[in-house]
XYZ file of C-alpha atoms in Angstrom:
287
model
C 13.872 -0.082 -16.322
C 13.717 2.678 -19.867
C 16.256 5.340 -20.713
C 15.474 8.766 -19.919
C 14.468 10.544 -22.973
C 15.074 14.398 -22.863
C 12.925 17.408 -23.469
C 14.334 20.078 -24.748
C 13.040 23.251 -23.180
C 9.924 24.868 -24.399
C 9.321 20.892 -26.805
C 5.819 19.942 -26.015
C 3.728 23.236 -24.697
C 3.646 25.878 -26.985
C 4.189 29.651 -26.568
C 0.452 30.319 -26.717
C -0.708 27.070 -24.595
C 2.169 28.340 -21.635
C -0.112 32.366 -22.208
C -3.041 30.805 -21.592
C -2.118 28.495 -18.710
C -0.750 31.634 -17.085
C -3.434 33.655 -17.775
C -6.213 30.992 -16.119
C -4.134 29.295 -12.939
C -5.324 27.882 -10.341
C -9.071 28.141 -11.038
C -10.191 27.999 -14.652
C -10.534 24.893 -16.305
C -8.906 25.365 -20.018
C -7.843 23.601 -22.484
C -4.401 23.880 -24.128
C -1.968 22.101 -27.446
C 1.189 20.215 -27.082
C 3.229 18.579 -28.634
C 4.267 15.396 -27.006
C 3.223 13.028 -29.843
C 4.417 9.862 -30.162
C 6.817 9.377 -27.610
C 8.715 6.186 -27.502
C 7.369 6.187 -23.395
C 3.455 6.147 -24.051
C 3.891 3.699 -26.487
C 1.046 0.537 -25.421
C 4.415 -1.851 -24.959
C 6.435 0.207 -23.266
C 3.208 1.310 -20.600
C 2.371 -2.256 -20.371
C 6.217 -2.631 -19.098
C 5.765 -0.288 -16.959
C 2.881 -0.957 -15.774
C 4.282 -4.755 -14.746
C 7.934 -3.543 -12.905
C 5.564 -0.929 -10.561
C 4.382 -2.238 -7.595
C 0.664 -3.532 -6.908
C -0.158 -0.114 -5.301
C 0.933 1.800 -8.194
C -1.966 0.343 -10.618
C -5.103 0.267 -10.505
C -7.381 -1.737 -13.580
C -10.862 -2.433 -14.302
C -13.941 -3.130 -16.789
C -14.506 0.104 -18.617
C -17.877 0.189 -18.355
C -18.747 1.532 -15.630
C -21.676 3.502 -15.070
C -21.383 7.752 -14.085
C -21.768 6.968 -10.616
C -20.375 4.179 -8.958
C -20.554 2.713 -5.159
C -16.379 2.306 -4.190
C -14.016 0.538 -6.063
C -15.039 -1.715 -9.854
C -13.277 -5.157 -9.264
C -9.823 -5.690 -11.131
C -11.001 -8.128 -14.403
C -8.796 -10.812 -13.946
C -6.634 -9.666 -16.777
C -3.131 -9.396 -16.062
C -2.194 -5.994 -16.480
C 0.564 -6.447 -18.950
C -2.226 -8.312 -21.515
C -4.966 -5.312 -20.519
C -2.619 -2.793 -22.047
C -1.004 -4.464 -24.789
C -4.893 -5.588 -25.679
C -6.300 -2.389 -24.827
C -8.443 -2.275 -28.233
C -10.072 -5.870 -27.300
C -9.903 -6.250 -23.550
C -12.941 -3.016 -23.054
C -10.729 -2.203 -19.689
C -9.770 1.015 -17.959
C -6.027 1.169 -16.574
C -4.502 4.063 -14.810
C -0.649 3.810 -14.147
C 0.159 5.579 -10.376
C 3.217 7.859 -9.647
C 5.397 6.961 -12.799
C 7.928 8.964 -11.627
C 9.226 5.202 -9.423
C 10.997 4.725 -12.970
C 13.387 7.300 -13.689
C 12.330 7.609 -17.620
C 9.135 8.830 -16.908
C 10.348 10.812 -13.981
C 12.693 12.617 -16.586
C 9.786 13.189 -18.313
C 7.928 14.259 -16.017
C 9.957 16.808 -14.521
C 10.900 18.165 -18.415
C 6.533 18.488 -18.263
C 6.227 20.972 -15.424
C 9.827 23.122 -16.108
C 8.001 23.835 -19.194
C 4.894 25.089 -16.893
C 6.868 26.112 -13.483
C 7.189 29.928 -13.913
C 3.901 30.538 -14.297
C 2.839 28.489 -10.879
C 5.198 29.375 -8.610
C 4.393 33.230 -9.582
C 0.699 32.240 -8.198
C 0.399 29.242 -5.838
C 3.963 29.905 -4.791
C 6.524 26.293 -4.613
C 5.269 23.285 -6.931
C 5.181 20.615 -4.428
C 4.983 15.989 -4.975
C 4.902 16.254 -8.104
C 3.577 12.767 -9.612
C 2.112 11.545 -13.345
C -0.103 9.143 -14.112
C -1.127 7.245 -17.053
C -4.900 6.418 -17.931
C -5.420 3.840 -20.609
C -8.735 2.979 -22.139
C -10.645 0.626 -23.947
C -13.468 2.455 -25.987
C -16.501 3.392 -24.825
C -15.012 3.389 -21.408
C -16.025 5.360 -18.558
C -13.970 7.103 -15.481
C -16.751 7.343 -12.482
C -17.733 11.427 -11.224
C -14.796 11.859 -8.905
C -12.844 14.648 -7.808
C -8.768 14.939 -7.720
C -6.555 16.503 -4.851
C -4.529 18.043 -7.013
C -3.377 20.359 -9.579
C -3.665 18.361 -13.423
C -2.605 18.686 -16.676
C -4.699 16.073 -18.741
C -3.223 15.006 -22.048
C -4.439 13.610 -24.478
C -1.611 11.419 -26.345
C -3.982 9.365 -28.049
C -7.501 8.609 -29.055
C -10.370 10.914 -27.794
C -12.134 11.507 -25.120
C -15.146 13.903 -23.650
C -14.355 15.207 -19.794
C -17.565 16.666 -18.441
C -16.554 19.275 -15.561
C -18.219 20.667 -12.656
C -17.506 24.121 -10.613
C -14.437 22.928 -7.626
C -15.470 24.376 -4.478
C -19.315 24.206 -5.296
C -21.089 21.531 -2.069
C -23.879 20.841 -5.021
C -21.210 18.536 -6.693
C -19.604 17.781 -3.740
C -20.284 18.425 -0.283
C -18.398 19.180 2.387
C -18.647 16.377 4.464
C -17.211 14.230 1.318
C -14.517 16.322 1.295
C -13.461 15.859 5.632
C -13.870 12.754 5.517
C -11.522 12.378 2.434
C -8.929 14.158 3.978
C -9.087 12.914 7.089
C -8.548 9.242 4.887
C -11.836 8.166 3.467
C -12.963 7.641 -0.237
C -13.476 10.548 -2.861
C -16.603 9.096 -5.140
C -19.138 10.830 -5.277
C -23.012 10.306 -6.024
C -24.295 10.664 -8.791
C -27.663 12.034 -9.651
C -28.288 13.489 -13.157
C -29.135 16.796 -12.556
C -26.457 17.704 -11.554
C -25.364 17.045 -15.288
C -26.574 20.847 -16.302
C -24.028 22.299 -14.366
C -21.823 20.458 -16.134
C -19.246 21.463 -18.921
C -17.684 19.134 -21.478
C -14.221 19.393 -23.014
C -13.796 17.442 -25.655
C -9.822 16.263 -26.133
C -8.702 14.718 -29.040
C -4.230 13.687 -29.441
C -2.540 16.805 -29.201
C -5.003 18.370 -26.944
C -4.320 18.339 -22.899
C -7.140 20.410 -20.406
C -6.685 22.060 -16.648
C -8.433 20.507 -14.015
C -8.505 23.025 -10.621
C -8.245 21.273 -7.763
C -11.145 19.004 -6.471
C -13.543 20.235 -9.102
C -15.352 16.724 -9.859
C -15.561 15.316 -13.105
C -16.464 12.464 -14.713
C -14.841 11.337 -18.628
C -15.980 9.318 -21.734
C -13.450 7.492 -24.077
C -14.283 7.973 -27.474
C -14.354 5.136 -30.093
C -11.088 3.841 -30.072
C -8.682 3.518 -27.674
C -6.772 5.867 -25.935
C -4.547 6.935 -23.763
C -4.040 9.756 -21.184
C -0.941 11.544 -19.464
C -2.057 13.735 -16.108
C 1.254 16.060 -14.449
C -0.036 17.143 -12.241
C 1.460 18.903 -8.566
C -0.029 20.212 -5.282
C 0.987 24.069 -3.686
C 0.781 25.713 -0.461
C -2.145 26.434 -0.949
C -4.167 23.236 -2.123
C -2.393 21.729 0.872
C -4.069 24.258 3.222
C -7.015 23.670 1.522
C -6.990 20.238 2.572
C -5.947 20.708 5.738
C -8.756 23.021 6.429
C -11.449 20.191 5.230
C -9.901 18.168 7.935
C -10.288 20.760 10.750
C -13.895 21.376 9.431
C -14.520 17.913 10.005
C -13.339 18.192 13.447
C -15.532 20.956 14.180
C -18.380 19.067 12.508
C -17.667 15.949 14.827
C -18.017 18.309 17.982
C -21.249 19.278 16.555
C -20.692 22.414 14.756
C -21.210 23.807 10.790
C -17.924 24.881 9.503
C -17.830 26.864 6.954
C -16.039 25.480 3.805
C -12.805 26.875 3.055
C -12.262 29.323 0.649
C -10.821 29.155 -2.941
C -7.827 30.661 -4.210
C -6.453 33.299 -3.540
C -7.472 32.509 0.211
C -5.272 30.901 2.252
C -7.116 29.390 5.044
C -4.066 29.374 7.185
C -6.286 29.798 10.245
C -8.461 26.081 10.060
C -5.233 24.758 8.013
C -2.598 25.410 11.202
C -5.963 24.074 13.836
C -6.136 20.167 12.000
C -1.537 20.381 11.409
C -2.225 20.904 15.925
C -4.894 18.876 15.913
C -3.277 16.309 14.201
C 0.029 16.359 16.604
C -2.427 16.126 19.284
C -3.247 12.648 17.575
C -7.112 13.734 16.124
C -8.559 11.673 13.654
């Protein structure tokens, strides 16, 4: 395990970044700056050691050369995860380390970063819940296929560059309601890609020292730059995001009964009634 590295208050996100975040959170994607720099925990050797120590379920890695749209999860390359990361310049791979907060040093790093923006978060969406960290290590030219995530997310570019193409959250054109409902009742979140969707996307180029806020469930794909990349995602859930997820699940139940339910409202809608309906149904054994 790594020794914790403590961040001073306000050390990573400048005042201008925190102000921009407070103005745009939780529904408007926007770029930020950070001064995390060459943090020792983000060096390749430290990340390789972390990957080798994490449970197998907390690691995902495969070939970096993926299409934007895929069916299911691509298979691992067969290259061990430690070597995948240490030799990322030549392994032509993509790797994600999930729930890095399982390691005390990375837990302290995540807590320090989120503490800087906690006041803005809790002023809008209430308590910050289920905080998690993810590290992405990608070879030159790698692609993260089209998908969505259930968390509020700030993607911090630590090394290299990439371009995230992001699509409007909550719009069925880009992520059908049925996919949301399936995901929130235990299914996958991979989305069907069609080239005509591209016109509705917005590109966000990221270089070292920049970050991007990604709203809950905003579909996106990522193309890596022409050198290896290391990115850190700091994520959290909110009472609102959990209610939206539960409302989606309840809609799935209604759809199984032959109904055509309306989608949940985006923030600041509370989705309280449908969320409560799902929580009751779940206690009664609904799936």
